[in-house]
Coordinates of C-alpha atoms in Angstrom, one line a residue:
V1 CA 3.0 -22.2 -15.9
R2 CA 3.5 -26.1 -16.1
N3 CA 6.9 -27.3 -14.0
S4 CA 9.3 -29.6 -13.0
A5 CA 10.1 -29.6 -9.2
Q6 CA 13.0 -27.9 -8.9
S7 CA 11.3 -24.8 -10.4
V8 CA 8.4 -24.8 -7.9
A9 CA 10.8 -24.9 -4.9
P10 CA 11.5 -21.0 -3.4
S11 CA 15.0 -21.4 -4.2
F12 CA 14.8 -21.7 -7.1
M13 CA 12.1 -19.3 -8.4
G14 CA 14.1 -15.7 -5.9
D15 CA 17.5 -16.6 -7.7
I16 CA 16.0 -16.8 -11.2
C17 CA 14.3 -12.5 -10.1
K18 CA 17.6 -12.2 -8.5
R19 CA 19.8 -13.3 -12.1
Y20 CA 17.9 -10.6 -14.1
G21 CA 17.9 -8.0 -11.4
L22 CA 15.2 -8.0 -8.9
Q23 CA 15.7 -7.3 -5.6
V24 CA 13.5 -10.8 -3.9
L25 CA 11.7 -9.1 -0.5
Q26 CA 11.5 -11.4 2.7
Q27 CA 9.1 -11.3 5.1
V28 CA 6.4 -10.6 2.8
D29 CA 4.2 -12.9 1.2
P30 CA 2.8 -15.7 4.4
N31 CA 3.1 -18.8 1.9
V32 CA 6.5 -20.2 2.4
N33 CA 5.5 -21.4 -1.4
N34 CA 6.4 -18.0 -2.3
V35 CA 8.1 -15.3 -3.6
V36 CA 8.6 -11.9 -4.3
A37 CA 10.4 -9.3 -6.1
A38 CA 10.9 -5.8 -7.3
A39 CA 13.1 -4.0 -9.8
N40 CA 12.9 0.0 -10.7
L41 CA 13.8 -0.8 -14.5
V42 CA 14.4 1.5 -17.0
T43 CA 11.6 1.7 -20.1
A44 CA 12.9 2.2 -24.5
D45 CA 11.1 5.5 -23.5
G46 CA 14.0 6.0 -20.9
K47 CA 11.4 6.3 -17.5
V48 CA 12.4 4.8 -14.7
T49 CA 9.6 2.7 -14.1
P50 CA 8.6 0.6 -10.9
V51 CA 8.0 -4.0 -10.6
L52 CA 6.2 -6.1 -8.1
V53 CA 6.5 -9.6 -9.1
R54 CA 4.6 -12.3 -7.1
L55 CA 5.9 -16.0 -7.9
E56 CA 3.7 -18.8 -6.5
G57 CA 5.1 -22.0 -6.4
N58 CA 2.8 -25.1 -6.3
P59 CA 4.6 -28.3 -5.4
Q60 CA 1.3 -30.4 -5.2
S61 CA 0.4 -29.9 -8.6
L62 CA 3.8 -28.8 -10.4
M63 CA 2.6 -24.9 -11.3
T64 CA 3.4 -21.8 -10.8
R65 CA 1.5 -18.5 -10.9
I66 CA 3.4 -15.5 -11.7
S67 CA 1.4 -12.5 -10.9
A68 CA 3.5 -9.0 -12.4
R69 CA 2.1 -5.8 -11.4
S70 CA 3.2 -2.1 -13.0
S71 CA 2.3 1.8 -13.8
S72 CA 3.3 0.2 -17.3
S73 CA 1.0 -2.3 -18.2
S74 CA 3.2 -3.3 -21.1
L75 CA 5.9 -3.5 -18.5
A76 CA 4.2 -6.4 -16.3
T77 CA 2.8 -8.8 -19.8
T78 CA 6.5 -7.9 -20.5
M79 CA 8.2 -9.2 -17.1
G80 CA 5.4 -12.4 -16.3
K81 CA 6.2 -13.7 -20.2
F82 CA 10.1 -13.3 -19.4
L83 CA 9.5 -14.8 -15.7
S84 CA 7.5 -17.6 -16.9
S85 CA 10.1 -18.0 -20.0
F86 CA 12.9 -19.5 -17.0
L87 CA 10.1 -21.8 -15.0
E88 CA 8.6 -23.6 -17.8
E89 CA 9.3 -27.5 -18.5

């Protein structure tokens, strides 16, 4: 995702995660530009499904890589697209 200088800042990425119910996990990734967050989400069929996301901010190129993992591939894809919509220019 190509973004602005503000949106690659770890504090901004962490705030986006927190705003939408993800818990930011401290000291998980050694790179200070990255944010790792997790949540248990309820899917449309009522199942509680964990999701883990990693946002890798690159201040030099003003880009962010988003990785989302879940036992539900559709939930992981949706979460990645959802978060990217708040980081795009």
